[in-house]
PDB file of C-alpha atoms in Angstrom:
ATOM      1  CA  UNK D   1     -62.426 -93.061 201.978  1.00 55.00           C
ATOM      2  CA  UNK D   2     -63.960 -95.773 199.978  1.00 55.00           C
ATOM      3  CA  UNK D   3     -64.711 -95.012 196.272  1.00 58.00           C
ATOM      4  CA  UNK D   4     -67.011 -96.558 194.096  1.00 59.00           C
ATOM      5  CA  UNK D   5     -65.507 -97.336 190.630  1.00 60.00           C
ATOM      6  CA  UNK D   6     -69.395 -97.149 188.725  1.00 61.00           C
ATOM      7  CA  UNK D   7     -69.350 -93.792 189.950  1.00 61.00           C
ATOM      8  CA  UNK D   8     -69.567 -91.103 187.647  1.00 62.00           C
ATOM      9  CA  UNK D   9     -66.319 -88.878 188.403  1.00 65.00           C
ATOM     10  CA  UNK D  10     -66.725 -85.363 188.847  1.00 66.00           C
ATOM     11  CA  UNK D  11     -65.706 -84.506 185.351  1.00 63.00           C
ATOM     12  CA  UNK D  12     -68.254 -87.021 183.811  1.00 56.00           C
ATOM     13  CA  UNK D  13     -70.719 -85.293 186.429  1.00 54.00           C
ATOM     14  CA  UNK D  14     -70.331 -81.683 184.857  1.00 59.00           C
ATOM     15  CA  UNK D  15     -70.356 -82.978 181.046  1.00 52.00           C
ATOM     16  CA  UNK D  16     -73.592 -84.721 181.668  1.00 46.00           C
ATOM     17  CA  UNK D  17     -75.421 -81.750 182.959  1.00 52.00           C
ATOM     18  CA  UNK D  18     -73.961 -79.448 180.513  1.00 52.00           C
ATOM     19  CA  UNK D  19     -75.254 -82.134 177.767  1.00 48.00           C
ATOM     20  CA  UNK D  20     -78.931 -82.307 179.933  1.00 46.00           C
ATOM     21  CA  UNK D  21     -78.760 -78.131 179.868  1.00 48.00           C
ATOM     22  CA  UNK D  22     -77.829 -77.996 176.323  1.00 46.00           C
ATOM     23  CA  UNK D  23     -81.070 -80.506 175.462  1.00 47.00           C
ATOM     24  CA  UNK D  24     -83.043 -78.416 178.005  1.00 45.00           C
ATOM     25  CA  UNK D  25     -82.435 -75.113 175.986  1.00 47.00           C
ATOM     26  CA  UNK D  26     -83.186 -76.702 172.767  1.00 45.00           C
ATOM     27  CA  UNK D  27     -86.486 -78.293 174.346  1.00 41.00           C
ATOM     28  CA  UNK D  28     -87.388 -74.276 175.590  1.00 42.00           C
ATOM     29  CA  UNK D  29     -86.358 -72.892 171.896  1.00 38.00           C
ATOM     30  CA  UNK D  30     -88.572 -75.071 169.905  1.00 41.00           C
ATOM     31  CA  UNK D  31     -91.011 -74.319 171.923  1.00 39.00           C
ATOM     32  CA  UNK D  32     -91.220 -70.782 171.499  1.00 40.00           C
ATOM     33  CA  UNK D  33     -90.310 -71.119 168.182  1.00 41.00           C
ATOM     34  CA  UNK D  34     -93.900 -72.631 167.891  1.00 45.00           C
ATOM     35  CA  UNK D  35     -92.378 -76.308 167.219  1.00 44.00           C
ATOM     36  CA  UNK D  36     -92.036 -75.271 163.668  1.00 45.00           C
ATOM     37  CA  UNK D  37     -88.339 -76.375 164.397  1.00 46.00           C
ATOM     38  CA  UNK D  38     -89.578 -80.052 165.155  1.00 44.00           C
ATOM     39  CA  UNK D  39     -92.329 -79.897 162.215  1.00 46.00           C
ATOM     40  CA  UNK D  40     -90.284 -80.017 159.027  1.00 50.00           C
ATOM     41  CA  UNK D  41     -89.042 -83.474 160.692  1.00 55.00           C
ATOM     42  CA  UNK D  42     -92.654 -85.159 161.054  1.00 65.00           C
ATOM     43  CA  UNK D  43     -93.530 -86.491 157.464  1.00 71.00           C
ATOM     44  CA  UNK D  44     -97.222 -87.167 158.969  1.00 80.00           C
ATOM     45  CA  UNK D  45     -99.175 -83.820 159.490  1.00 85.00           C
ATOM     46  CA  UNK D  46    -102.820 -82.874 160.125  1.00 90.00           C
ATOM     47  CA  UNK D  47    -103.853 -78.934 160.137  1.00 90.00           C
ATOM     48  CA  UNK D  48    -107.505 -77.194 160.011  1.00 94.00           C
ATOM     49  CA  UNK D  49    -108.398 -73.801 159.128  1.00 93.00           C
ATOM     50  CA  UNK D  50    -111.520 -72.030 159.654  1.00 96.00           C
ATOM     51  CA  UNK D  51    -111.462 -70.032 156.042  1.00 95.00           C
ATOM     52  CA  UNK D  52    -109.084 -70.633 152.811  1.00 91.00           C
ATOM     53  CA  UNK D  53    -107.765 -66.815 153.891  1.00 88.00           C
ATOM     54  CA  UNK D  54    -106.536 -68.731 156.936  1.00 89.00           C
ATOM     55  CA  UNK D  55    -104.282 -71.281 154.944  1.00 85.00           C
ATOM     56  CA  UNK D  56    -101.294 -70.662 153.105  1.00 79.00           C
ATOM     57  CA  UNK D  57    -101.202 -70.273 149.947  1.00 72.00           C
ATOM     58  CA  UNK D  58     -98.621 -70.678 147.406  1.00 62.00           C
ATOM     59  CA  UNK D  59     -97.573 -67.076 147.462  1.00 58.00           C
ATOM     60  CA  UNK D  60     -97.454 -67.104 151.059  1.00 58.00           C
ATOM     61  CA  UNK D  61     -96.110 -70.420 152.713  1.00 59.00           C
ATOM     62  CA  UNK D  62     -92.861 -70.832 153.519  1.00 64.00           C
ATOM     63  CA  UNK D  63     -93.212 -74.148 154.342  1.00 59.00           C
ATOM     64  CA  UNK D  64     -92.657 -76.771 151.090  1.00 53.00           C
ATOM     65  CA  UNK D  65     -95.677 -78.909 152.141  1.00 58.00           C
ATOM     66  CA  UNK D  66     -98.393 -76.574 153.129  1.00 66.00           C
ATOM     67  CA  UNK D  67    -101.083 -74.869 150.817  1.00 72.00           C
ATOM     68  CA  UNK D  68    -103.820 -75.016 149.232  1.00 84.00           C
ATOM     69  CA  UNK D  69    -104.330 -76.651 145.867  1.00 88.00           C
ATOM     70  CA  UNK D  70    -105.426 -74.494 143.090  1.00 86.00           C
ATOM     71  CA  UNK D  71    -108.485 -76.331 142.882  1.00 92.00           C
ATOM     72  CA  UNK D  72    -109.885 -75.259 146.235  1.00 93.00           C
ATOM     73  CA  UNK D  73    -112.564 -72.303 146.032  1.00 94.00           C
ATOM     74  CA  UNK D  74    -111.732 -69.152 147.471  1.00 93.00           C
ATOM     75  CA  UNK D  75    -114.908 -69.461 149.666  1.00 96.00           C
ATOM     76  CA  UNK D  76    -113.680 -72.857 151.092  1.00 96.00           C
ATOM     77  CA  UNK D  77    -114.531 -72.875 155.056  1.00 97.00           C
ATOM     78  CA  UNK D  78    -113.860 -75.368 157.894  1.00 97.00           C
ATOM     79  CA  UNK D  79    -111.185 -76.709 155.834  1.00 95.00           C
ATOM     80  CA  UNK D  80    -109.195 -79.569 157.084  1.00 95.00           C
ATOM     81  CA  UNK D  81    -105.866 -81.027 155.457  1.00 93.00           C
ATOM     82  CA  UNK D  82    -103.344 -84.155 156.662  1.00 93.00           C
ATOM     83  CA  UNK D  83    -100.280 -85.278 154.323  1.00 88.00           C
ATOM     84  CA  UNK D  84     -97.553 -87.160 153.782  1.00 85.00           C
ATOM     85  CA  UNK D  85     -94.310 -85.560 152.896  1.00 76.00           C
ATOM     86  CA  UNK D  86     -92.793 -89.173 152.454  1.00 78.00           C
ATOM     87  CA  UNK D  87     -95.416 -90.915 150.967  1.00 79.00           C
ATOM     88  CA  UNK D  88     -97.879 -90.284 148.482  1.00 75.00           C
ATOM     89  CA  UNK D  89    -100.611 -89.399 150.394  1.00 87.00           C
ATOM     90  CA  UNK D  90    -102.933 -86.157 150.889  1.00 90.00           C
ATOM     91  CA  UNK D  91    -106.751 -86.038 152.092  1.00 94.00           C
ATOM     92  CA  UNK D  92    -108.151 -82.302 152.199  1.00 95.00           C
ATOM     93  CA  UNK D  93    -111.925 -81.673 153.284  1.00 97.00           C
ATOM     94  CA  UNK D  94    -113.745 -78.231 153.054  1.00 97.00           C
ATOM     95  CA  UNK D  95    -116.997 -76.925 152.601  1.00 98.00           C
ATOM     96  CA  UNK D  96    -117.576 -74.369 149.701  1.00 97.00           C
ATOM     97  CA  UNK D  97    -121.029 -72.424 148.279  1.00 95.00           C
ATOM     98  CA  UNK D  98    -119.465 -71.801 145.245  1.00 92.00           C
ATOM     99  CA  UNK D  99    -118.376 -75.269 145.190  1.00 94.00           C
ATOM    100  CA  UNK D 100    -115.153 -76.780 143.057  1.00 95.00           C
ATOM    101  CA  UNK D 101    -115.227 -75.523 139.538  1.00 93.00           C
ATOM    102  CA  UNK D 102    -115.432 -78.708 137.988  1.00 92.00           C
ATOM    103  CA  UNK D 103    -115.190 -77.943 134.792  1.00 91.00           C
ATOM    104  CA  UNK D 104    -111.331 -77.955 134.797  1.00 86.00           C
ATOM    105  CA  UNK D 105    -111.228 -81.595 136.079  1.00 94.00           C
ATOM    106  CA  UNK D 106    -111.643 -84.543 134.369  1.00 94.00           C
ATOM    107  CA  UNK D 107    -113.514 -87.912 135.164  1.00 93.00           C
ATOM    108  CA  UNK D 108    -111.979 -90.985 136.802  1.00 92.00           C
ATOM    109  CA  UNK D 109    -112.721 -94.205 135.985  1.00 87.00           C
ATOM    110  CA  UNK D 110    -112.940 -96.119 139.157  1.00 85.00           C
ATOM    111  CA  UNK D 111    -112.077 -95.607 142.907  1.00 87.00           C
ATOM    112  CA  UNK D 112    -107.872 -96.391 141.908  1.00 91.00           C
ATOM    113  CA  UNK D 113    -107.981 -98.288 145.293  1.00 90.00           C
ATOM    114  CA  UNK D 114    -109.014 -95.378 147.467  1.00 90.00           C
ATOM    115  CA  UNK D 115    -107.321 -93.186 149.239  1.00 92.00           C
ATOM    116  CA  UNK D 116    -103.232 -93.467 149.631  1.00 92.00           C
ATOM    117  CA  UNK D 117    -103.689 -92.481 153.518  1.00 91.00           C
ATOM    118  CA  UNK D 118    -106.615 -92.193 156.242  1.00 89.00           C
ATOM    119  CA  UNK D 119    -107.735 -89.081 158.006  1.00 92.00           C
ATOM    120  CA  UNK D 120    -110.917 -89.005 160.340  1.00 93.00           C
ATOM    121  CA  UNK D 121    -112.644 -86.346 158.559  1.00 95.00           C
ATOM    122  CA  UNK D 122    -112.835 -88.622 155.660  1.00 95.00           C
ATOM    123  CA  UNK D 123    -116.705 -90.263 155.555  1.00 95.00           C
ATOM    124  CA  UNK D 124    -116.879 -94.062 155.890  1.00 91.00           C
ATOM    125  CA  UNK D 125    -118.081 -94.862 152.772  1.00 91.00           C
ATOM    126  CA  UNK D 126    -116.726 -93.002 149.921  1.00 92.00           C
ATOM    127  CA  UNK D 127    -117.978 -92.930 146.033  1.00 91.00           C
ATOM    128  CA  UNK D 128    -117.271 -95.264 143.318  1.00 88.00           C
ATOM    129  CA  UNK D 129    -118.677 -93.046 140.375  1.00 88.00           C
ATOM    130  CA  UNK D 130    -118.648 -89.780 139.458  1.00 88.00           C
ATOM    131  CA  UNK D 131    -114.903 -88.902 140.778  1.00 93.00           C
ATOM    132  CA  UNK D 132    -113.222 -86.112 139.000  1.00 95.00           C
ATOM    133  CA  UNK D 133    -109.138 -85.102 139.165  1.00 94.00           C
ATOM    134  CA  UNK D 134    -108.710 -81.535 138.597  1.00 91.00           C
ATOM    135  CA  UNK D 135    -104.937 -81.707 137.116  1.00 85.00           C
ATOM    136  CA  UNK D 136    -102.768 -82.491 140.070  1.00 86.00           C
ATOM    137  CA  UNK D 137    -103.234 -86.636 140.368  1.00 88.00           C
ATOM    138  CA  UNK D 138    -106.040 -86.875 143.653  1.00 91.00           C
ATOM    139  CA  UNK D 139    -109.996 -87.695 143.388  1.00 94.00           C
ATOM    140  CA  UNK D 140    -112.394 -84.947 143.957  1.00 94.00           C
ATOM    141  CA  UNK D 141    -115.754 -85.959 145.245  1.00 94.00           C
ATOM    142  CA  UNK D 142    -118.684 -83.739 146.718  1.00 95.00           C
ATOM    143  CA  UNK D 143    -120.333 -85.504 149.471  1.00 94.00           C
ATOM    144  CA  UNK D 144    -123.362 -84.676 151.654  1.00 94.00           C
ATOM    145  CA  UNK D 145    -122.582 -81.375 151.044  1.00 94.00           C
ATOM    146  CA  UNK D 146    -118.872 -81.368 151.775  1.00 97.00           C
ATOM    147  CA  UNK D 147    -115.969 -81.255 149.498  1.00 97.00           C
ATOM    148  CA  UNK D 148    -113.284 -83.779 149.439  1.00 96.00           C
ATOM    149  CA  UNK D 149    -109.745 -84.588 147.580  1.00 95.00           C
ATOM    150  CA  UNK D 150    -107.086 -87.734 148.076  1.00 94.00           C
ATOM    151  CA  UNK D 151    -104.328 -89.134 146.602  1.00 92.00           C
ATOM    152  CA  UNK D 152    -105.417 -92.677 145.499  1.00 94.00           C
ATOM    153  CA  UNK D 153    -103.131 -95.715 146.418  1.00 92.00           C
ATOM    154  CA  UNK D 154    -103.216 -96.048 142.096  1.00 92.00           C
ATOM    155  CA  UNK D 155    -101.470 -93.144 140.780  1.00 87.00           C
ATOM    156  CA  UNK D 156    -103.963 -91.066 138.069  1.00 87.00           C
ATOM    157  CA  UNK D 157    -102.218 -88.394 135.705  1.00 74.00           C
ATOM    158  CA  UNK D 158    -101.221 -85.148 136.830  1.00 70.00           C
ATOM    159  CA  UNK D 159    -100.150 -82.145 136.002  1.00 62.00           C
ATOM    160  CA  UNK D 160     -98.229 -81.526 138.662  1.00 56.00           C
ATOM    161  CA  UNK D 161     -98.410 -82.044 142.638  1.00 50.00           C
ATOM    162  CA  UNK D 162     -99.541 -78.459 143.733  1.00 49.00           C
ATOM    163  CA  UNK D 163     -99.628 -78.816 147.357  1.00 48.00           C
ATOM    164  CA  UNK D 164     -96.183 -80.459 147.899  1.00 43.00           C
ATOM    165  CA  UNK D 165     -92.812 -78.150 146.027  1.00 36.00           C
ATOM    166  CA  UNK D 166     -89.461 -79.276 146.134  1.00 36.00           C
ATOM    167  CA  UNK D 167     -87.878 -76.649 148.552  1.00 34.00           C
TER     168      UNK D 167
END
């Protein structure tokens, strides 16, 4: 009988499908787990909800990097969100009839380099005047009818960051 030495041996055979099965059942868990196993690993994320009732808030998320900031109407519809958790970098769109209650926010002087990070939803072109923070360090902008927030690339004052908590 003639053996072939870059054989696997039988014992290297059985450890390498009980690794593969191992990896398998992992694969299956996470996926009925909803991938929220996986999730907490991807710093890059991108969510939409029809209706602010349909987003987390920060009474109800157990996740550290998804909810709404405190800004956002109650009213907010069609509402679309993509962060960073390792970066600066947040871009939320909604519409609203009530509309952000600006009068908590304060003017920005300046675009501050525009937004930290991209996101499709965001329009081509976006304003150069008439920006507004609302205490938690992103631009606030109504345009065409749509409301908008980002983290600029140059950091404004905050109060706090209300859509990202430590754990």
């Amino acid at each position: 009988m003639h053996t072939n030495p870059a054989a696997p041996t039988r014992s290297e055979r059985s450890a390498l499908t009980s690794a593969a099965a191992v990896l398998g059942m992992g694969l299956i868990v996470a996926t009925l787990a909803g991938c929220s196993v996986i999730e907490p690993y991807m710093p890059e994320q991108q969510k939409h909800y029809d209706s602010y009732g349909d987003a987390p808030s920060k009474a109800n998320s157990e996740d550290v990097a998804w909810f709404m900031p405190s800004w956002v109407p109650d009213d907010a519809k069609d509402v679309d969100v993509r962060l960073d958790t390792s970066d600066p970098g947040y871009v939320i769109a909604f519409t609203s009839k009530d509309g952000v209650d600006t009068a908590a926010c304060t003017a920005v002087d300046g675009t501050k380099g525009g937004p930290a990070m991209t996101a499709g939803f965001l329009p081509d072109e976006l304003p150069a005047t008439g920006l507004r923070t609302c205490g938690d360090g992103r631009i606030t902008a109504e345009i065409d009818g749509r409301w908008y927030g980002w983290t600029p690339k140059q950091p404004i004052e905050s109060d706090g960051n209300d859509t990202l908590r430590s754990s």
